[in-house]
Structure formats: C-alpha cells, structure tokens
Coordinates of C-alpha atoms in Angstrom, one line a residue:
M1 CA -2.4 -15.2 -16.9
L2 CA -2.4 -14.0 -20.5
V3 CA -5.1 -11.5 -19.8
I4 CA -3.2 -10.3 -16.7
L5 CA -0.1 -9.7 -18.8
I6 CA -2.0 -7.7 -21.3
N7 CA -3.6 -5.7 -18.5
W8 CA -0.3 -5.1 -16.8
L9 CA 1.3 -3.9 -20.0
Y10 CA -1.4 -1.2 -20.2
I11 CA -1.0 -0.4 -16.5
G12 CA 2.8 -0.3 -16.9
I13 CA 2.8 2.0 -19.9
T14 CA 0.2 4.5 -18.5
T15 CA 1.6 4.7 -15.0
F16 CA 5.2 5.0 -16.3
L17 CA 4.3 7.9 -18.6
A18 CA 2.2 9.6 -15.9
G19 CA 5.1 9.2 -13.4
Y20 CA 7.6 10.4 -16.0
A21 CA 5.5 13.5 -16.5
I22 CA 5.1 14.1 -12.7
L23 CA 8.8 13.5 -11.8
G24 CA 9.9 15.3 -14.8
L25 CA 8.1 18.4 -13.6
F26 CA 9.8 18.2 -10.2
A27 CA 13.1 17.6 -11.9
R28 CA 12.7 20.8 -13.8
L29 CA 11.5 22.9 -10.9
F30 CA 14.1 21.6 -8.3
E31 CA 17.5 20.0 -8.2
Y32 CA 16.5 16.4 -8.6
K33 CA 17.5 13.4 -10.6
V34 CA 15.5 10.2 -10.6
R35 CA 17.8 7.3 -9.7
H36 CA 15.3 4.4 -9.6
M37 CA 13.1 3.2 -12.5
E38 CA 10.5 2.0 -9.9
S39 CA 10.1 5.7 -8.8
Y40 CA 8.4 6.5 -12.1
F41 CA 5.9 3.8 -11.7
L42 CA 5.2 4.7 -8.0
A43 CA 4.7 8.3 -8.9
G44 CA 2.5 7.3 -11.8
L45 CA 0.3 5.0 -9.7
A46 CA -0.2 7.8 -7.3
G47 CA -1.1 10.3 -10.0
V48 CA -3.4 7.9 -11.9
T49 CA -5.2 7.0 -8.6
V50 CA -5.8 10.7 -7.9
Y51 CA -7.1 11.0 -11.5
A52 CA -9.5 8.1 -11.0
Q53 CA -10.8 9.5 -7.7
V54 CA -11.4 13.0 -9.3
F55 CA -13.1 11.3 -12.3
S56 CA -15.3 9.3 -9.9
L57 CA -16.8 12.6 -8.5
F58 CA -18.5 13.2 -11.9
A59 CA -19.1 9.8 -13.5
G60 CA -18.4 6.1 -13.4
V61 CA -14.8 5.2 -13.8
G62 CA -14.7 3.1 -17.0
M63 CA -14.0 3.4 -20.7
T64 CA -14.2 7.2 -20.9
A65 CA -11.8 7.6 -18.1
N66 CA -9.3 5.3 -19.8
I67 CA -9.7 7.0 -23.2
L68 CA -8.8 10.4 -21.5
L69 CA -5.9 8.8 -19.7
C70 CA -4.6 7.3 -23.0
I71 CA -4.8 10.8 -24.7
F72 CA -2.8 12.3 -21.8
C73 CA -0.2 9.5 -22.0
V74 CA 0.2 9.9 -25.8
G75 CA 0.7 13.6 -25.3
V76 CA 3.5 12.9 -22.7
A77 CA 5.1 10.3 -25.0
W78 CA 5.2 12.9 -27.9
V79 CA 6.4 15.8 -25.8
C80 CA 9.1 13.8 -24.0
R81 CA 10.0 11.5 -27.0
Q82 CA 13.7 12.5 -27.1
S83 CA 14.4 12.0 -23.4
L84 CA 12.3 8.8 -23.4
N85 CA 14.4 7.5 -26.3
G86 CA 17.5 8.2 -24.2
L87 CA 16.1 6.4 -21.2
Q88 CA 15.1 3.4 -23.3
K89 CA 18.7 3.2 -24.6
N90 CA 20.0 3.2 -21.1
I91 CA 17.7 0.4 -20.1
L92 CA 18.6 -1.7 -23.0
D93 CA 22.3 -1.2 -22.3
L94 CA 21.8 -2.2 -18.7
F95 CA 20.1 -5.5 -19.8
R96 CA 22.9 -6.2 -22.3
M97 CA 25.5 -5.7 -19.5
Q98 CA 23.5 -7.6 -16.9
K99 CA 21.7 -10.4 -18.8
W100 CA 20.8 -12.0 -15.5
R101 CA 18.6 -9.0 -14.8
L102 CA 16.5 -9.4 -17.9
T103 CA 16.1 -13.1 -17.2
L104 CA 15.0 -12.5 -13.6
T105 CA 12.7 -9.7 -14.7
V106 CA 10.9 -12.1 -17.1
V107 CA 10.7 -14.7 -14.3
L108 CA 9.3 -12.3 -11.8
V109 CA 6.6 -11.0 -14.3
L110 CA 5.4 -14.5 -15.0
L111 CA 5.6 -15.6 -11.4
M112 CA 3.6 -12.6 -10.2
A113 CA 1.1 -13.0 -13.0
Y114 CA 0.6 -16.6 -11.9
G115 CA 0.0 -15.5 -8.3
T116 CA -2.5 -12.8 -9.5
S117 CA -4.4 -15.2 -11.7
R118 CA -5.6 -17.5 -8.9
G119 CA -5.5 -18.1 -5.1
Y120 CA -7.4 -16.9 -2.1
M121 CA -10.1 -14.2 -2.4
H122 CA -9.9 -12.2 0.8
F123 CA -13.1 -12.4 3.0
D124 CA -13.5 -8.6 3.0
T125 CA -13.3 -8.5 -0.8
S126 CA -16.4 -10.7 -1.1
L127 CA -18.0 -8.8 1.7
Y128 CA -17.6 -5.3 0.4
H129 CA -14.4 -4.6 -1.6
A130 CA -15.8 -6.0 -4.9
Q131 CA -19.1 -4.1 -4.4
S132 CA -17.3 -0.9 -3.7
I133 CA -15.2 -1.2 -6.8
R134 CA -18.4 -1.9 -8.9
W135 CA -20.1 1.2 -7.5
I136 CA -17.1 3.2 -8.7
E137 CA -17.2 1.5 -12.1
E138 CA -21.0 2.1 -12.5
Y139 CA -21.6 5.4 -10.8
G140 CA -18.4 6.9 -9.5
V141 CA -19.4 8.2 -6.1
V142 CA -22.9 8.1 -4.7
P143 CA -24.1 10.4 -1.8
G144 CA -24.8 8.4 1.4
L145 CA -23.7 5.1 0.0
A146 CA -22.5 4.1 3.5
N147 CA -26.2 4.1 4.5
L148 CA -26.7 1.1 2.4
Q149 CA -23.8 -0.7 4.1
S150 CA -21.5 1.0 6.6
R151 CA -18.4 -0.8 5.2
F152 CA -18.8 1.2 2.0
G153 CA -17.7 4.1 4.2
Y154 CA -14.3 2.6 4.5
N155 CA -13.2 4.4 1.4
S156 CA -9.8 3.5 -0.1
A157 CA -8.1 5.1 -3.0
S158 CA -7.0 1.6 -4.1
F159 CA -10.7 0.8 -5.1
A160 CA -10.7 3.7 -7.6
L161 CA -7.4 2.5 -9.1
T162 CA -8.8 -1.1 -9.4
A163 CA -12.0 0.2 -11.0
L164 CA -9.9 2.3 -13.6
Y165 CA -8.0 -0.8 -14.7
S166 CA -10.7 -3.4 -14.4
M167 CA -11.4 -3.3 -18.2
K168 CA -14.7 -5.0 -17.8
G169 CA -15.9 -3.9 -21.2
I170 CA -12.9 -5.4 -23.0
F171 CA -12.3 -8.8 -21.2
G172 CA -15.9 -9.6 -20.2
Q173 CA -15.1 -9.6 -16.5
S174 CA -13.9 -7.0 -14.0
L175 CA -10.2 -7.6 -13.5
H176 CA -8.6 -7.2 -10.1
T177 CA -4.9 -7.1 -11.0
T178 CA -3.6 -3.9 -9.4
A179 CA -2.6 -5.5 -6.1
G180 CA -0.6 -8.0 -8.2
F181 CA 1.0 -5.1 -10.1
F182 CA 2.0 -3.4 -6.9
S183 CA 3.6 -6.7 -5.8
L184 CA 5.4 -7.0 -9.1
L185 CA 6.8 -3.5 -8.8
S186 CA 7.8 -4.2 -5.2
S187 CA 9.6 -7.4 -6.2
F188 CA 12.0 -5.3 -8.3
F189 CA 13.2 -3.7 -5.1
V190 CA 13.8 -7.2 -3.7
L191 CA 15.8 -8.0 -6.9
E192 CA 18.5 -5.6 -5.7
L193 CA 19.4 -8.1 -2.9
G194 CA 21.6 -9.8 -5.6
R195 CA 23.9 -6.8 -5.3
I196 CA 25.0 -8.1 -1.9
F197 CA 26.7 -11.0 -3.5
T198 CA 28.2 -9.1 -6.4
E199 CA 29.5 -6.1 -4.3
K200 CA 30.0 -8.1 -1.1
K201 CA 28.5 -5.2 0.8
V202 CA 25.4 -5.0 3.0
R203 CA 23.4 -1.8 3.3
L204 CA 20.7 -0.9 5.8
S205 CA 18.1 -0.7 3.1
D206 CA 18.8 -4.4 2.3
F207 CA 17.2 -5.4 5.6
A208 CA 14.0 -3.6 4.6
R209 CA 14.2 -5.6 1.3
I210 CA 14.5 -8.8 3.2
G211 CA 11.3 -7.9 5.1
L212 CA 9.6 -7.0 1.8
L213 CA 10.6 -10.4 0.4
F214 CA 9.0 -12.1 3.3
Y215 CA 5.8 -10.1 2.9
L216 CA 5.6 -10.8 -0.8
S217 CA 5.8 -14.5 0.0
V218 CA 3.0 -14.2 2.5
I219 CA 0.6 -12.5 0.2
F220 CA 1.5 -14.4 -3.0
I221 CA -1.5 -16.7 -2.6
E222 CA -3.8 -13.7 -1.8
M223 CA -2.7 -10.9 -4.1
M224 CA -5.4 -11.6 -6.6
S225 CA -7.7 -9.9 -4.0
P226 CA -7.8 -6.1 -4.2
A227 CA -7.6 -5.7 -0.4
S228 CA -6.4 -2.2 0.6
D229 CA -4.1 -3.7 3.3
Y230 CA -1.8 -5.2 0.6
Y231 CA -1.4 -1.9 -1.3
A232 CA -0.7 0.0 2.0
M233 CA 1.9 -2.4 3.4
L234 CA 3.7 -2.7 0.0
L235 CA 3.8 1.1 -0.2
L236 CA 5.3 1.3 3.3
F237 CA 8.0 -1.2 2.4
D238 CA 8.8 0.7 -0.8
I239 CA 8.9 4.1 0.9
L240 CA 11.1 2.7 3.7
I241 CA 13.6 1.2 1.2
L242 CA 13.8 4.4 -0.9
W243 CA 14.1 6.6 2.2
L244 CA 17.0 4.5 3.6
E245 CA 18.7 4.4 0.2
E246 CA 18.4 8.2 0.0
D247 CA 20.0 8.5 3.5
E248 CA 22.9 6.2 2.3
Y249 CA 23.3 8.1 -1.0
Q250 CA 23.3 11.6 0.5
T251 CA 25.7 10.5 3.3
E252 CA 28.1 9.0 0.8
K253 CA 28.0 12.0 -1.5
E254 CA 27.9 14.5 1.4
I255 CA 25.0 16.4 0.0
C256 CA 21.8 17.7 1.5
N257 CA 18.9 17.6 -0.9
P258 CA 15.3 17.7 0.5
T259 CA 13.5 17.0 -2.8
P260 CA 13.7 13.2 -2.7
Y261 CA 12.4 13.2 0.9
G262 CA 9.6 15.6 0.0
L263 CA 8.5 13.4 -2.9
L264 CA 8.5 10.3 -0.6
C265 CA 6.3 12.2 1.8
I266 CA 3.9 13.0 -1.0
L267 CA 3.9 9.3 -1.8
M268 CA 3.2 8.7 1.9
V269 CA 0.1 10.9 1.6
Y270 CA -0.9 8.6 -1.2
A271 CA -0.4 5.6 1.2
V272 CA -2.7 7.3 3.7
T273 CA -5.5 7.6 1.1
V274 CA -5.1 3.9 0.6
K275 CA -5.3 3.0 4.3
F276 CA -5.9 5.9 6.7
S277 CA -4.5 4.0 9.7
V278 CA -0.9 4.5 8.4
A279 CA -1.4 8.3 8.9
P280 CA 1.2 8.6 11.8
L281 CA 3.9 7.9 9.2
L282 CA 3.3 11.4 7.9
L283 CA 5.6 12.4 10.7
L284 CA 8.3 11.7 8.1
V285 CA 7.6 15.1 6.7
V286 CA 9.5 16.7 9.6
K287 CA 12.8 15.9 7.9
P288 CA 12.2 17.6 4.5
A289 CA 10.3 20.4 6.2
V290 CA 13.3 21.3 8.4
M291 CA 15.7 21.0 5.5
L292 CA 13.6 23.3 3.3
I293 CA 13.0 25.8 6.1
K294 CA 16.8 26.0 6.7
K295 CA 17.3 26.6 2.9
K296 CA 14.4 29.1 3.0
D297 CA 13.1 27.5 -0.2
V298 CA 9.6 28.9 -0.1
R299 CA 8.8 27.8 -3.7
Q300 CA 9.5 24.1 -2.9
I301 CA 7.6 24.3 0.4
V302 CA 4.5 25.7 -1.3
T303 CA 4.8 23.2 -4.2
S304 CA 5.2 20.2 -1.8
L305 CA 2.2 21.3 0.3
L306 CA 0.0 21.8 -2.8
S307 CA 1.1 18.5 -4.2
G308 CA 0.2 16.7 -0.9
L309 CA -3.2 18.5 -0.9
L310 CA -3.8 17.5 -4.5
V311 CA -3.3 13.8 -3.6
A312 CA -5.4 14.0 -0.4
V313 CA -8.4 16.3 -1.3
P314 CA -10.2 13.9 -3.7
F315 CA -10.0 11.2 -1.1
F316 CA -11.5 13.4 1.6
I317 CA -14.2 14.6 -0.8
R318 CA -15.2 11.0 -1.6
N319 CA -15.3 10.3 2.2
V320 CA -17.8 13.2 2.8
V321 CA -20.0 12.3 -0.2
I322 CA -20.1 8.6 0.8
S323 CA -20.6 8.9 4.5
G324 CA -21.0 12.6 5.5
W325 CA -17.8 12.3 7.6
L326 CA -14.3 13.5 6.7
I327 CA -12.7 10.3 8.0
Y328 CA -15.2 7.5 8.5
P329 CA -15.7 5.9 11.0
S330 CA -13.8 8.4 13.1
T331 CA -16.1 11.1 14.5
I332 CA -13.4 13.4 15.9
I333 CA -13.7 15.8 12.9
D334 CA -17.4 16.8 12.6
W335 CA -17.5 19.6 10.0
F336 CA -20.3 18.6 7.7
A337 CA -24.0 17.9 8.0
P338 CA -25.5 16.6 4.7
D339 CA -28.9 14.9 4.9
W340 CA -27.2 11.5 4.1
K341 CA -24.7 11.7 7.1
I342 CA -24.3 8.5 9.0
P343 CA -25.4 9.0 12.6
K344 CA -22.6 9.5 15.1
E345 CA -23.7 6.6 17.2
Q346 CA -23.4 4.2 14.2
A347 CA -20.0 5.6 13.2
D348 CA -18.7 5.2 16.8
F349 CA -20.0 1.6 16.8
D350 CA -18.2 0.8 13.6
A351 CA -15.0 2.3 14.9
A352 CA -15.3 0.2 18.1
E353 CA -16.0 -2.9 16.0
I354 CA -12.8 -2.4 14.0
G355 CA -10.8 -2.0 17.2
V356 CA -12.1 -5.1 19.0
Y357 CA -11.8 -7.2 15.9
G358 CA -8.2 -6.3 15.7
K359 CA -7.8 -7.4 19.3
G360 CA -9.3 -10.8 18.6
M361 CA -12.9 -10.1 19.8
T362 CA -16.2 -9.8 18.0
D363 CA -18.4 -7.8 20.4
A364 CA -18.0 -4.0 19.9
T365 CA -19.3 -3.4 23.5
L366 CA -15.9 -4.8 24.7
K367 CA -14.0 -1.8 23.3
D368 CA -12.9 -0.8 26.8
T369 CA -11.5 -4.2 27.7
P370 CA -8.2 -3.7 29.7
F371 CA -4.9 -4.6 28.0
S372 CA -4.3 -7.3 30.6
D373 CA -7.5 -9.1 29.5
W374 CA -7.3 -8.9 25.7
F375 CA -3.5 -9.1 25.1
P376 CA -2.9 -12.7 26.3
A377 CA -5.7 -14.1 24.1
W378 CA -4.5 -12.0 21.2
F379 CA -0.9 -13.1 21.5
E380 CA -1.9 -16.8 21.9
A381 CA -4.0 -16.6 18.6
L382 CA -0.9 -15.5 16.6
K383 CA 0.9 -18.0 14.5
S384 CA 4.3 -19.2 15.7
L385 CA 6.3 -17.0 13.3
E386 CA 4.0 -14.0 14.0
K387 CA 4.8 -14.4 17.7
V388 CA 8.5 -14.4 16.9
F389 CA 8.2 -11.2 14.8
F390 CA 6.1 -9.5 17.6
L391 CA 8.7 -10.3 20.3
M392 CA 11.5 -9.1 17.9
T393 CA 9.5 -5.9 17.4
V394 CA 9.2 -5.3 21.2
A395 CA 12.9 -5.9 21.6
A396 CA 13.7 -3.6 18.7
L397 CA 11.5 -0.9 20.2
V398 CA 13.4 -1.1 23.5
L399 CA 16.9 -1.2 21.9
G400 CA 16.2 1.5 19.2
A401 CA 14.5 3.9 21.7
G402 CA 17.5 3.6 24.0
Y403 CA 19.9 4.3 21.1
A404 CA 17.8 7.3 19.9
V405 CA 17.9 8.9 23.4
Y406 CA 21.6 8.4 23.5
V407 CA 22.0 9.9 20.0
F408 CA 20.0 13.0 20.6
M409 CA 21.4 13.6 24.1
R410 CA 25.0 13.2 23.0
K411 CA 24.3 14.9 19.6
K412 CA 25.8 12.0 17.6
K413 CA 25.0 13.2 14.1
E414 CA 25.9 9.9 12.5
G415 CA 22.9 8.3 14.2
Y416 CA 20.4 10.9 13.3
N417 CA 19.1 9.4 10.1
F418 CA 18.4 5.9 11.6
S419 CA 17.0 7.4 14.8
F420 CA 14.5 9.6 13.0
V421 CA 13.2 6.8 10.8
F422 CA 13.1 4.4 13.8
L423 CA 11.1 6.9 15.9
V424 CA 8.5 7.6 13.2
F425 CA 7.9 3.9 12.4
S426 CA 7.8 3.2 16.1
V427 CA 5.1 5.8 16.7
S428 CA 3.1 4.4 13.8
A429 CA 3.6 0.8 15.1
L430 CA 2.4 1.8 18.5
F431 CA -0.7 3.5 17.0
W432 CA -1.4 0.3 15.1
F433 CA -1.0 -1.9 18.2
L434 CA -3.1 0.2 20.5
S435 CA -5.9 0.8 18.0
A436 CA -6.5 -2.3 15.8
P437 CA -3.6 -4.7 16.1
L438 CA -4.6 -7.2 13.4
I439 CA -1.4 -8.6 12.0
R440 CA -2.4 -8.1 8.4
Y441 CA -2.8 -4.4 9.2
G442 CA 0.7 -4.1 10.5
Y443 CA 3.1 -6.5 8.7
A444 CA 5.3 -3.6 7.7
Y445 CA 5.8 -2.8 11.4
V446 CA 6.4 -6.3 12.9
V447 CA 8.6 -7.3 10.0
A448 CA 10.5 -4.2 8.8
L449 CA 11.0 -2.5 12.1
P450 CA 12.9 -5.3 13.9
L451 CA 14.9 -6.2 10.8
V452 CA 16.0 -2.7 10.1
T453 CA 16.8 -2.0 13.8
F454 CA 18.8 -5.1 14.3
G455 CA 20.4 -4.7 10.9
F456 CA 21.5 -1.2 11.9
F457 CA 23.4 -2.5 14.9
F458 CA 24.7 -5.4 13.0
L459 CA 26.3 -3.1 10.4
R460 CA 27.7 -0.9 13.2
F461 CA 29.3 -3.9 14.7
M462 CA 30.7 -5.0 11.3
K463 CA 32.2 -1.6 10.7
K464 CA 34.2 -1.8 13.9
C465 CA 35.6 -5.3 13.1
D466 CA 38.9 -5.9 11.4
K467 CA 38.9 -7.2 7.9
P468 CA 39.3 -10.9 8.5
Y469 CA 36.5 -11.0 11.1
K470 CA 34.3 -8.7 8.9
D471 CA 34.7 -11.1 6.0
K472 CA 33.6 -14.0 8.2
L473 CA 30.6 -12.1 9.4
F474 CA 29.6 -11.3 5.8
K475 CA 29.8 -15.0 4.9
V476 CA 27.6 -15.9 7.8
F477 CA 25.1 -13.2 6.8
A478 CA 25.2 -14.3 3.1
L479 CA 24.6 -17.9 4.1
A480 CA 21.7 -16.9 6.4
L481 CA 20.2 -14.9 3.6
L482 CA 20.5 -17.8 1.2
L483 CA 18.8 -20.1 3.7
F484 CA 16.0 -17.6 4.3
F485 CA 15.6 -17.3 0.5
A486 CA 15.4 -21.1 0.3
T487 CA 12.5 -21.2 2.8
R488 CA 10.6 -18.6 0.8
V489 CA 11.2 -20.5 -2.4
K490 CA 9.9 -23.7 -0.7
G491 CA 6.7 -22.0 0.4
L492 CA 6.3 -20.5 -3.1
C493 CA 6.6 -24.0 -4.7
E494 CA 4.1 -25.4 -2.3
N495 CA 1.6 -22.7 -3.2
I496 CA 2.2 -23.4 -6.9
V497 CA 1.7 -27.1 -6.5
R498 CA -1.6 -26.5 -4.7
T499 CA -2.9 -24.2 -7.5
Y500 CA -1.4 -25.2 -10.8
K501 CA -4.4 -27.3 -11.8
Q502 CA -6.7 -24.3 -11.7
P503 CA -7.7 -23.3 -15.2
Y504 CA -6.5 -19.7 -15.1
Y505 CA -3.6 -19.6 -17.6
L506 CA -5.6 -17.4 -20.0
V507 CA -8.0 -15.5 -17.8
Q508 CA -8.0 -14.5 -14.1
A509 CA -10.1 -16.2 -11.5
D510 CA -13.3 -14.1 -11.2
Y511 CA -14.8 -12.5 -8.1
E512 CA -16.9 -14.9 -6.0
D513 CA -20.7 -14.9 -6.7
G514 CA -22.5 -15.6 -3.4
E515 CA -26.1 -16.6 -2.9
A516 CA -28.6 -13.9 -2.0
V517 CA -32.2 -13.0 -1.5
T518 CA -33.7 -9.7 -2.8
Q519 CA -35.2 -6.7 -1.0
E520 CA -36.8 -3.6 -2.5
V521 CA -36.3 0.0 -1.5
D522 CA -38.3 2.7 -3.4
G523 CA -38.6 0.3 -6.3
V524 CA -34.9 -0.6 -6.5
T525 CA -34.0 -4.2 -6.0
F526 CA -31.1 -5.0 -3.6
Y527 CA -29.4 -8.3 -3.0
V528 CA -28.8 -9.5 0.6
P529 CA -26.3 -12.3 1.0
T530 CA -27.3 -15.5 2.7
E531 CA -23.9 -17.2 2.9
M532 CA -21.7 -15.8 5.7
A533 CA -22.3 -12.3 4.4
L534 CA -20.3 -13.1 1.2
I535 CA -21.8 -11.6 -1.9
G536 CA -19.0 -10.8 -4.3
Y537 CA -19.2 -8.7 -7.4
H538 CA -22.0 -9.8 -9.7
K539 CA -25.2 -9.4 -7.6
F540 CA -25.4 -5.7 -7.7
P541 CA -26.4 -3.6 -5.8
S542 CA -26.1 -5.5 -2.6
S543 CA -25.8 -5.0 1.1
L544 CA -25.1 -7.2 4.1
L545 CA -28.2 -5.7 5.7
V546 CA -30.5 -3.1 4.1
W547 CA -31.1 -0.5 6.8
P548 CA -34.4 1.5 6.8
I549 CA -33.3 3.8 4.1
E550 CA -34.8 5.8 1.2
L551 CA -33.6 7.2 -2.1
R552 CA -32.7 10.9 -2.0
G553 CA -34.2 11.3 -5.4
D554 CA -35.6 9.4 -8.3
S555 CA -32.6 7.2 -9.0
I556 CA -29.6 5.4 -7.4
E557 CA -27.3 8.2 -8.6
D558 CA -29.1 10.6 -6.2
G559 CA -27.9 8.5 -3.2
F560 CA -29.3 7.2 0.0
R561 CA -30.3 8.5 3.4
Q562 CA -31.6 6.9 6.5
I563 CA -35.3 7.3 7.2
E564 CA -35.7 10.1 9.8
E565 CA -37.7 8.0 12.2
W566 CA -34.9 5.4 12.2
K567 CA -32.3 8.1 13.1

C-alpha cells in the first residue's frame, strides 16, 4: 500500500498539472470555467496517455518518458504558479468548511490503495495484458507484434498509461496501479451523494453516481489488474455524470455553452482508445456540434476536431504498426498493406471468437448461431443480480424509447436533454449486446441506463407531487439509498476480511509468474505458457502459441512477420 500511495502521489501531481494546462488553454480560448476538480485529473489522464502513446512510437516508455513529463509539469507549475496558489487556497478553505470531506477523502484514498494492493488478477492480464505492458516498457511499439500472439493486436491506450507509471526501475517491480487510480478518482464523484442528505434534493446525475458506486464495489477486489474494461467503464460513468450535471447546470442558469460538452466528447474519444467497443457513444458529439454550428463558431469547431484527432491518431498508428490493421480485429477498413500485416482470415477468426465468447460459447465457427439458440443459455449463465439488471435495462429501453418518441413528436423541449443521452446510450448498449454481450464489457449500460431512466421518471413524478407527499417520497428514497449503501459496505468488509492477511501493506502484489517452456525463432528465445495459457509479466517475451514467424530484421525491435508459406 505504501508504494501505491507514493506512486499515486506522482500520478496525481503529473496528471493534475497536465490537465490544468489542457483545460487552462481551453478556458483561455473559449468561454469556459472548470467546475469540478476531478475534471483536471481526467483531462490530465487523457493528455498523459496520448503522450505515452506518442513516446512509444519512438522508444520504450520508461524513465526517459517520465523525466520529460516531469520537466513539462515543472514548467506548468512555474508558469501557472499564481492561479495554482489561488486554487490551493480555495481547496483548503473547502476542507476547513467541510471537515467531513477531508476525512472521507483520506478514507477513500486508503481504501482504494488497499484494494489496488491485492486481490484478483484478471485472467486476460496474465494471458496478455502484462506482456503488452512490458513490450511498451521495453520497446514502445514493435511492427507486427500481433504475429507473435494475436491478442497483442487488441491495443488499448490504458496499457501505455500503465507502462508510463509502472516505475519498475524505482520500486523493483512493474506497478499496475492506474486502474486503482481511476477507481479512486471515480469514487470522488460518488462522494457527492452525501449532498442528497444535506440539501435534501435528488438530481438525475445522482442515479448515475449510484450506478458508479455499485460498479466500484464490484471491481474492488479486481482493480489491481490493469484490464482495459475497468478503465473504459469508469470513464463512461464519469462522462455520464458530468454530462448530466452540465445539463442540470445549464438548464438552471438558462445558458447555452457547447464547450463543456465538446470537452466531454474529446474525453469520449479517449475512452474509445481505451476500449474501441464503446465507439457508438461518440454520437454524443451531435449535441455540441449542433450548438457550435448554430453559433457559427468555426474556431471552436476546428479546435475540437483537431483535439479529438490528437487523442485518436497515436492509438490508430499503434494499431497499424502492431497488426497492420487500423482497428484490429475488424477488417472493415483495409487501407494498409505492410509486410507484417495479419492475414484477413486470422483477423476475422479473432473477431468471431470475441463475439461468440461474449455470447457464452467457445467455438468461433458458431458465430452465426441464431439469437433464439444462444440467448437462453447466455441469460441462464448470468448471476441473479445481473439478470435483474438486464431485465431492468430491457424495461428501461422500452420505457425510454416510448418517451423519446413522444418528446420529439410533440416537441417537448424539457425532455430533449434526457432523451438525447438516453438514445445515445441505448444505441451503444444495443451494439454491445448484439456484438459481444459479456457483462464485464457492458456494466455501464446494464447498471447506469436503467438507473438513470427510472430515476428520470421518478424525479418527474416527485416534481408533480405536493410538498407533504414529496417529502415522504424523498424519505423513502433516502432510506433505500442508505440500505443500498449498507449492502455495498457489507460486501466491501467481506472482501477485506478475505484479504487482510495478505502481506501487501508496503508493496503491491506482483503480476503472476506462470510456468512455461521455451521456443526459439531466429535465435530469439520465447516463452510458451504451460498452465492454462497464463504467463504473466516476468517470462518475456512470451506467446500463447508461437506461429511460424520470422524476424523482419536482425533484432526484436525490427518486428515480426508470418512466414510467406504459412500465409
């Protein structure tokens, strides 16, 4: 835990300063004021991740990358020292006024550090995540790496972020704390639920916070693992909360400012580089685009487009270098033909394998199995609570779609904000369900979508009630929230009881180190796992199965390609 806290202090300082510089630039260019401290960290995480990906195109992401990052952050701190001093004073004043906030902040930091120090290492992390991160640490990006193992083609920006902050040269092990840091940052959004009891007022964004609280309790025992699913789902919850809050703020203030929505869409682009399957949520860009077009603000339109491209381009370049495809394993876009390109048949097989696995099957040849055949078994395999959430999601889709049709046909402007968010998340949820409906890929849909939808109608009903009945409804809601919170605390305590004896109060549990045999390719020794395909981090380089490949040059840095006869 101690090492994690030191690591998080460094991550927090660098991402905050990077985010302060990024949002400060937007604030100067456009009419915008940051209202949430978490926004600086989210912007900084996105910026630092882009930096790590760009750096990986030229070298391994390690000490040099961190030194340059520190130089940049020192420069930001010096240039912005006066405004930073003012911000620091405001934060200290807030903690003095609300001492409970400081106490809860310390508790959350220690709690999340505990969860990040030990727990369950995700299967895919030991299969390929850890190896992907080590490749970035050692070499950056290697042409044709996916030829060594196709899963290396499942590029995620989160791997570059983890590599940047792994600090292997300092702590003697490669740390994997960034998923925990994302969880900590997201937990501060949940902290705002306390406002319900102090203000005695419920907002729509609070229902998304409740969903986030549930998700954090689910991954608490797993967030030591740098699995891209966790980063993506947490980002979706955070973006949804900030989006709904912005709707509430602009409605109350009767203003129309596209900048916050545009920034959230850029953050959504970042989420796509973490997990490409969330790409349908980019439909959110419709709202700020329409607002900017109406304002004829060409400067902001161009700036937003360029910012989105800046976030996305390094990710796509890495994709092409690793696999030869722009979006592996999708073969829809076939623009490049490097000598290391994964054959189309292999990419299509990988895509089919992902889809059938999400539907509860293991044979990729069953990709065309009818819905009526795979759905019953898929639903039966869900846990009881997951079944409840899925059924709630179906009900929410029906109810919300009916309301959205009513709103747009009758031109009920008061329902536009909710209907737009609902429709975008519904499209993304349907894409998830019809492509690879593994629950861990779609928690943000089956949890947030029904909660926010039913929450919207609950708030509409409360608004129409007279005060005595409204007060009773609020008390019922507050009691239900407390009971829900109690169940999450109970589960949390059970996880702590199961793991408190593990000796990770100073350091973090290391990656797994699986058994393996060796195999040589052009004089390079590779490790092939023998235990359920689990290899971990330390036996490097490794592959689940070494295909008939060859080096493209004299060393590993030159990359790999499949032997022509094998193609």
